[in-house]
Coordinates of C-alpha atoms in Angstrom, one line a residue:
D1 CA -179.5 -88.1 166.6
N2 CA -176.2 -86.3 166.3
W3 CA -176.8 -82.8 167.3
G4 CA -174.4 -80.1 166.1
P5 CA -174.8 -76.9 168.1
R6 CA -172.6 -74.0 167.0
F7 CA -172.0 -70.5 168.3
G8 CA -169.9 -67.6 166.9
F9 CA -169.2 -64.0 167.6
E10 CA -167.3 -61.0 166.4
Y11 CA -166.8 -57.7 168.3
D12 CA -165.5 -54.5 166.7
L13 CA -163.2 -52.8 169.2
S14 CA -162.7 -49.8 167.0
A15 CA -166.3 -49.2 165.8
A16 CA -164.6 -48.8 162.4
G17 CA -163.8 -52.3 161.4
T18 CA -160.1 -52.0 162.0
A19 CA -159.8 -54.0 165.2
L20 CA -161.9 -57.2 165.7
V21 CA -162.1 -59.9 168.3
R22 CA -163.8 -63.1 167.0
G23 CA -164.4 -66.6 168.1
G24 CA -166.6 -69.6 168.1
W25 CA -167.5 -73.0 169.3
G26 CA -169.3 -75.9 167.7
V27 CA -169.8 -79.6 167.2
F28 CA -169.5 -81.0 163.7
H29 CA -170.3 -84.4 162.4
D30 CA -168.6 -85.7 159.2
P31 CA -171.0 -87.5 156.9
G32 CA -168.3 -88.2 154.3
R33 CA -166.8 -91.2 156.1
A34 CA -169.4 -93.6 154.7
A35 CA -166.8 -96.2 153.6
S36 CA -165.5 -96.6 157.2
T37 CA -168.7 -96.1 159.1
I38 CA -171.2 -97.9 156.9
L39 CA -169.8 -99.7 153.9
Y40 CA -167.0 -101.9 155.2
P41 CA -168.6 -102.8 158.6
A42 CA -171.9 -103.6 156.8
I43 CA -170.1 -106.0 154.4
A44 CA -168.1 -107.4 157.3
S45 CA -171.2 -108.2 159.4
R46 CA -173.1 -109.6 156.4
G47 CA -171.8 -113.1 157.0
A48 CA -169.0 -115.5 156.4
W49 CA -166.8 -114.3 153.6
G50 CA -163.1 -113.7 153.0
T51 CA -160.1 -114.3 150.8
S52 CA -160.1 -117.8 149.2
Y53 CA -156.7 -117.6 147.4
S54 CA -153.7 -115.4 147.7
S55 CA -150.3 -115.4 145.8
Y56 CA -147.9 -112.4 145.6
D57 CA -144.4 -112.0 144.3
P58 CA -143.1 -108.6 143.2
D59 CA -140.8 -110.3 140.6
G60 CA -143.7 -112.4 139.1
I61 CA -145.7 -115.3 140.4
R62 CA -144.1 -118.6 139.7
N63 CA -145.3 -122.2 139.2
P64 CA -144.1 -125.0 141.4
D65 CA -141.4 -125.9 138.8
G66 CA -140.0 -122.3 139.0
S67 CA -141.4 -121.1 135.7
L68 CA -143.3 -117.8 135.5
F69 CA -147.1 -118.3 135.8
Q70 CA -149.0 -117.7 132.6
P71 CA -152.7 -117.3 132.2
G72 CA -154.2 -120.7 131.7
D73 CA -151.7 -122.5 134.0
P74 CA -153.0 -124.2 137.1
L75 CA -152.9 -121.8 140.0
P76 CA -149.8 -122.2 142.2
P77 CA -150.3 -123.2 145.8
S78 CA -152.1 -120.5 147.8
E79 CA -150.0 -118.5 150.3
L80 CA -152.9 -118.1 152.7
P81 CA -151.7 -119.0 156.2
P82 CA -153.0 -122.3 157.8
G83 CA -156.4 -121.9 159.4
S84 CA -157.5 -118.9 157.3
R85 CA -159.7 -121.1 155.2
P86 CA -161.3 -124.0 157.2
P87 CA -162.4 -127.1 155.3
G88 CA -165.7 -127.0 153.5
P89 CA -166.8 -125.5 150.2
Q90 CA -168.9 -122.7 151.8
S91 CA -166.8 -122.1 154.8
L92 CA -164.7 -118.9 154.5
V93 CA -163.7 -117.0 157.7
P94 CA -164.3 -113.3 157.7
S95 CA -161.5 -111.0 156.9
D96 CA -163.3 -108.0 158.5
V97 CA -165.4 -107.8 161.6
A98 CA -167.6 -104.9 162.6
S99 CA -167.7 -103.4 166.1
P100 CA -170.7 -101.8 167.6
T101 CA -168.5 -98.8 168.6
I102 CA -168.7 -97.4 165.1
A103 CA -170.4 -94.1 164.9
T104 CA -170.4 -90.9 162.8
M105 CA -167.2 -89.1 163.5
K106 CA -167.5 -86.0 165.7
A107 CA -165.3 -82.9 165.9
T108 CA -165.7 -80.3 168.7
R109 CA -164.0 -77.1 167.7
A110 CA -163.3 -73.8 169.5
S111 CA -161.4 -70.7 168.2
L112 CA -160.5 -67.3 169.4
G113 CA -158.8 -64.6 167.3
Y114 CA -157.9 -61.0 166.8
A115 CA -157.5 -59.0 163.6
A116 CA -156.4 -55.4 163.1
E117 CA -155.6 -53.0 160.3
F118 CA -153.2 -50.1 160.6
E119 CA -153.5 -47.1 158.3
G120 CA -154.9 -49.3 155.6
L121 CA -151.3 -50.5 154.9
I122 CA -150.7 -53.3 157.4
G123 CA -153.1 -56.1 158.5
V124 CA -152.4 -58.5 161.3
S125 CA -154.5 -61.5 162.5
I126 CA -153.9 -64.0 165.2
D127 CA -156.1 -67.0 165.7
A128 CA -156.0 -69.9 168.2
T129 CA -157.8 -73.1 167.3
T130 CA -158.4 -76.4 169.1
I131 CA -160.3 -79.4 167.6
R132 CA -161.1 -82.7 169.3
Y133 CA -161.9 -85.4 166.8
R134 CA -163.8 -88.4 168.4
D135 CA -165.4 -91.5 167.1
V136 CA -162.7 -91.7 164.4
P137 CA -163.0 -95.1 162.6
Y138 CA -160.0 -97.3 162.1
R139 CA -159.2 -101.0 161.7
F140 CA -156.6 -103.3 163.1
E141 CA -155.4 -106.9 163.0
A142 CA -157.3 -108.4 165.9
N143 CA -156.3 -112.1 166.0
P144 CA -152.6 -112.2 167.1
R145 CA -150.6 -115.2 168.2
L146 CA -151.0 -114.1 171.8
D147 CA -153.3 -115.2 174.6
A148 CA -155.5 -112.8 176.5
N149 CA -152.6 -112.0 178.9
G150 CA -150.2 -111.1 176.1
A151 CA -148.1 -114.3 176.2
A152 CA -146.9 -115.7 172.9
Q153 CA -148.5 -119.0 171.8
P154 CA -148.3 -121.2 168.7
G155 CA -151.8 -120.4 167.4
R156 CA -153.9 -117.4 167.2
R157 CA -155.9 -116.0 170.1
F158 CA -159.2 -117.1 168.4
S159 CA -158.0 -120.5 167.2
K160 CA -161.0 -121.2 165.0
F161 CA -160.3 -118.2 162.8
G162 CA -157.4 -116.9 160.8
D163 CA -156.2 -113.4 160.7
F164 CA -159.0 -110.8 160.5
R165 CA -159.4 -107.0 160.9
L166 CA -161.6 -105.5 163.5
W167 CA -163.3 -102.2 162.6
M168 CA -163.5 -99.8 165.6
G169 CA -165.0 -96.4 166.1
D170 CA -163.2 -95.1 169.2
G171 CA -160.2 -93.4 167.5
E172 CA -159.0 -90.0 168.6
V173 CA -157.1 -87.1 167.1
D174 CA -156.4 -83.8 168.8
Y175 CA -155.4 -80.6 166.9
D176 CA -154.2 -77.4 168.5
A177 CA -152.8 -74.4 166.5
L178 CA -151.8 -70.8 166.6
D179 CA -152.1 -69.0 163.2
V180 CA -150.5 -65.6 162.5
A181 CA -150.9 -63.7 159.3
V182 CA -149.3 -60.3 158.4
R183 CA -150.2 -58.5 155.2
A184 CA -148.3 -55.3 154.3
R185 CA -148.5 -52.9 151.3
L186 CA -145.4 -50.7 151.1
T187 CA -144.8 -47.7 148.8
G188 CA -147.8 -48.7 146.8
K189 CA -145.7 -51.1 144.7
L190 CA -144.5 -53.7 147.2
D191 CA -146.9 -56.3 148.7
L192 CA -145.7 -58.7 151.5
R193 CA -147.6 -61.5 153.1
L194 CA -146.4 -63.8 155.9
F195 CA -148.3 -66.8 157.2
Y196 CA -147.1 -68.9 160.2
T197 CA -148.7 -71.8 162.0
L198 CA -147.6 -73.4 165.2
S199 CA -149.5 -76.6 165.7
R200 CA -149.8 -80.0 167.3
S201 CA -151.7 -83.0 166.0
E202 CA -151.8 -86.2 168.1
G203 CA -153.9 -89.3 168.2
N204 CA -153.9 -93.1 167.8
V205 CA -155.0 -93.0 164.1
L206 CA -151.8 -91.8 162.6
A207 CA -153.3 -91.3 159.1
G208 CA -155.4 -88.5 160.7
A209 CA -159.1 -87.9 161.2
G210 CA -159.6 -88.4 157.4
G211 CA -157.9 -91.8 157.4
E212 CA -158.6 -95.2 158.8
R213 CA -155.1 -96.7 159.5
L214 CA -153.3 -96.8 162.7
L215 CA -150.0 -97.1 160.8
D216 CA -149.9 -95.8 157.2
S217 CA -147.4 -97.1 154.6
A218 CA -148.2 -94.1 152.4
F219 CA -146.1 -92.0 154.9
Q220 CA -143.6 -94.7 156.0
P221 CA -142.7 -97.4 153.4
D222 CA -141.6 -100.1 155.8
L223 CA -145.1 -100.2 157.3
L224 CA -146.4 -101.9 154.2
T225 CA -146.8 -105.3 156.0
S226 CA -148.0 -103.7 159.2
A227 CA -150.4 -101.0 158.1
D228 CA -153.3 -102.6 159.9
A229 CA -151.4 -103.8 162.9
S230 CA -151.3 -102.0 166.2
V231 CA -148.1 -101.7 168.2
D232 CA -150.1 -103.4 170.9
A233 CA -152.1 -106.2 169.3
L234 CA -154.4 -106.5 172.3
N235 CA -155.1 -102.8 172.9
P236 CA -155.0 -100.2 170.0
R237 CA -155.6 -97.5 172.6
C238 CA -152.5 -98.2 174.7
A239 CA -150.4 -95.3 175.9
M240 CA -147.6 -96.0 173.3
C241 CA -150.3 -96.2 170.6
F242 CA -150.8 -92.4 170.8
G243 CA -148.4 -89.9 169.3
P244 CA -148.0 -87.2 166.6
I245 CA -150.0 -88.1 163.5
D246 CA -148.2 -88.5 160.2
S247 CA -148.9 -84.9 159.0
D248 CA -147.9 -83.2 162.3
A249 CA -145.5 -80.4 161.4
R250 CA -145.0 -78.2 164.4
H251 CA -144.0 -75.2 162.3
R252 CA -145.2 -74.0 158.9
A253 CA -144.4 -70.7 157.3
T254 CA -144.9 -69.0 153.9
L255 CA -143.6 -65.6 152.9
T256 CA -144.7 -64.1 149.6
A257 CA -143.7 -60.8 148.0
S258 CA -144.5 -59.0 144.8
Y259 CA -143.2 -55.8 143.3
R260 CA -144.2 -53.9 140.2
S261 CA -141.9 -51.2 138.9
P262 CA -143.0 -48.2 137.0
R263 CA -141.6 -49.7 133.8
D264 CA -143.9 -52.7 133.9
L265 CA -141.3 -55.0 135.3
S266 CA -142.9 -57.4 137.9
V267 CA -141.0 -59.6 140.4
S268 CA -142.7 -62.0 142.8
G269 CA -141.7 -64.9 144.8
A270 CA -142.5 -67.3 147.7
I271 CA -140.5 -69.0 150.4
R272 CA -142.1 -72.0 152.0
F273 CA -141.0 -73.9 155.1
R274 CA -142.3 -76.8 157.1
S275 CA -140.6 -78.5 160.0
A276 CA -139.9 -82.2 160.0
L277 CA -142.7 -84.7 159.9
P278 CA -142.6 -87.7 162.4
Y279 CA -142.0 -91.4 161.7
T280 CA -142.1 -94.5 163.9
R281 CA -138.9 -96.3 164.9
L282 CA -139.6 -100.0 164.4
A283 CA -137.7 -103.0 165.7
G284 CA -137.8 -104.7 162.3
E285 CA -138.7 -108.0 163.9
D286 CA -141.5 -109.6 165.9
L287 CA -140.3 -109.0 169.4
D288 CA -143.5 -110.0 171.3
G289 CA -144.4 -113.0 169.1
D290 CA -147.8 -111.6 168.1
G291 CA -147.3 -112.4 164.4
Y292 CA -146.9 -108.8 163.2
L293 CA -143.9 -106.7 162.4
S294 CA -145.2 -103.6 164.1
D295 CA -143.1 -103.7 167.3
L296 CA -141.4 -100.5 168.4
A297 CA -137.7 -100.3 168.6
P298 CA -136.2 -100.7 172.1
G299 CA -136.2 -97.4 173.9
T300 CA -139.1 -96.0 171.8
K301 CA -141.8 -94.5 174.0
H302 CA -144.6 -94.2 171.5
V303 CA -145.5 -94.2 167.8
N304 CA -144.0 -91.4 165.7
D305 CA -141.5 -90.3 168.3
A306 CA -138.7 -89.6 165.7
R307 CA -138.5 -86.8 163.1
G308 CA -137.3 -86.8 159.5
A309 CA -136.2 -83.7 157.6
S310 CA -137.7 -80.3 157.2
F311 CA -139.1 -78.9 153.9
S312 CA -138.1 -75.7 152.2
Q313 CA -138.6 -74.2 148.8
V314 CA -138.0 -70.8 147.1
D315 CA -140.0 -69.9 144.0
L316 CA -139.3 -66.8 141.8
R317 CA -141.2 -65.2 139.0
I318 CA -140.1 -62.3 136.8
S319 CA -142.2 -60.7 134.0
K320 CA -141.9 -57.7 131.7
Q321 CA -144.7 -56.1 129.9
F322 CA -144.2 -54.6 126.4
R323 CA -147.0 -52.3 125.2
M324 CA -147.6 -51.9 121.5
G325 CA -150.2 -49.3 121.3
E326 CA -153.4 -49.0 123.4
D327 CA -154.8 -52.4 122.5
L328 CA -151.9 -54.7 122.2
G329 CA -149.3 -55.9 124.6
I330 CA -146.8 -58.8 125.1
E331 CA -145.6 -60.0 128.5
L332 CA -142.5 -62.2 128.8
V333 CA -142.5 -64.5 131.8
G334 CA -139.8 -66.5 133.5
E335 CA -140.4 -68.7 136.5
I336 CA -138.1 -70.8 138.7
Y337 CA -139.5 -73.3 141.2
N338 CA -137.2 -74.6 143.9
L339 CA -134.6 -72.0 143.1
F340 CA -131.9 -73.5 145.4
D341 CA -132.7 -77.1 144.3
S342 CA -133.4 -78.2 147.9
G343 CA -133.5 -82.0 148.1
N344 CA -136.3 -82.2 150.7
P345 CA -135.9 -85.8 151.7
A346 CA -139.2 -87.4 152.8
R347 CA -141.0 -90.7 153.6
F348 CA -138.6 -91.9 156.2
D349 CA -138.6 -95.5 157.2
G350 CA -138.1 -96.8 160.8
S351 CA -134.3 -96.7 160.5
G352 CA -134.3 -93.0 159.5
S353 CA -133.6 -93.5 155.8
A354 CA -135.4 -91.3 153.3
H355 CA -137.3 -92.9 150.4
A356 CA -138.4 -89.8 148.5
Y357 CA -136.9 -86.5 147.4
A358 CA -137.9 -83.3 145.5
G359 CA -139.3 -84.1 142.1
D360 CA -140.7 -87.5 143.1
P361 CA -144.5 -88.1 142.8
L362 CA -146.5 -86.3 145.5
E363 CA -143.4 -84.4 146.7
G364 CA -142.3 -80.8 146.1
E365 CA -140.7 -79.8 142.8
Q366 CA -137.1 -80.3 141.9
R367 CA -135.5 -77.2 140.3
L368 CA -137.8 -76.3 137.4
V369 CA -137.4 -73.4 135.0
Q370 CA -140.2 -72.4 132.6
L371 CA -140.5 -69.5 130.1
G372 CA -143.6 -68.1 128.5
A373 CA -145.2 -65.3 126.7
R374 CA -148.7 -63.8 127.0
V375 CA -150.4 -61.6 124.4
T376 CA -153.1 -59.2 125.4
F377 CA -155.3 -57.4 122.9

């Protein structure tokens, strides 16, 4: 029963295709979030189930006598907290609970833009876009060591159960952006392209509309033990629970250029820039006694209110074509990525320390040079 009406238009101001006004509005439903909207909640509501044993040590699990655990040894004592597995062979408390708020995620999008071409040499486009994501699924630890009024207490709020995650469907993410693109062809040999985006992305699901975590350790390493905890254990939609999402870069720009000389010498390159991504300043301790290490540092107004470092990278490519008759040619190619060897620190923790740099997995390149040859015939 999720209707998706859509409307779009384009008007040619010039009657020659060189000056266009365009826009649209629509409602879109995302069927790809089956794991969050169907699979996990269905399993959670199936009945009593949960973790029966847990033991973790990054340096190796050890037996009670201190020796390293080996396959075949009796299992060391479980590290599950008291109350997470009540007595009885069939009695396991749920580790996930489904909420009736879960629905297919909805995005309401509107855009308005202008595009023009001048003398067939320069093209300019400006587009404004706004998207409102609603019914974003997320999960959070829902059994804190607080009473209904937020006061700390020895046991959990629901005393008959251990810690469990509650799956909700009322998450929100808002996206607003202004995109500018300029394309220019100069002297018939030089091509320039500039792309710039000014944007804002905010919500209470910091992993974004495609995620399901309020706090995501993939972006901030010290959130590993708090990825499913809300900064307010009783209300994941509190005022300080909303802020810039993890991928919110207010400024993004890319400039590319290519030049081909009459002597078959080609030079091209790209400059990429992104302003700093946000991170959450954490207290590093359980200030409110809820049992989770997700409390904001004193003086912090909301999640992701601090910024790390910007990203920049310059890439360069030079090639020379050598012709050997009409049907044979050899092209020598040299490429340099991250020409100035920018460090590009990333993945900041709550104290402002970076945990990744250029060349690390999933980050931009460190300085990299490669040479090649291409034969055409």
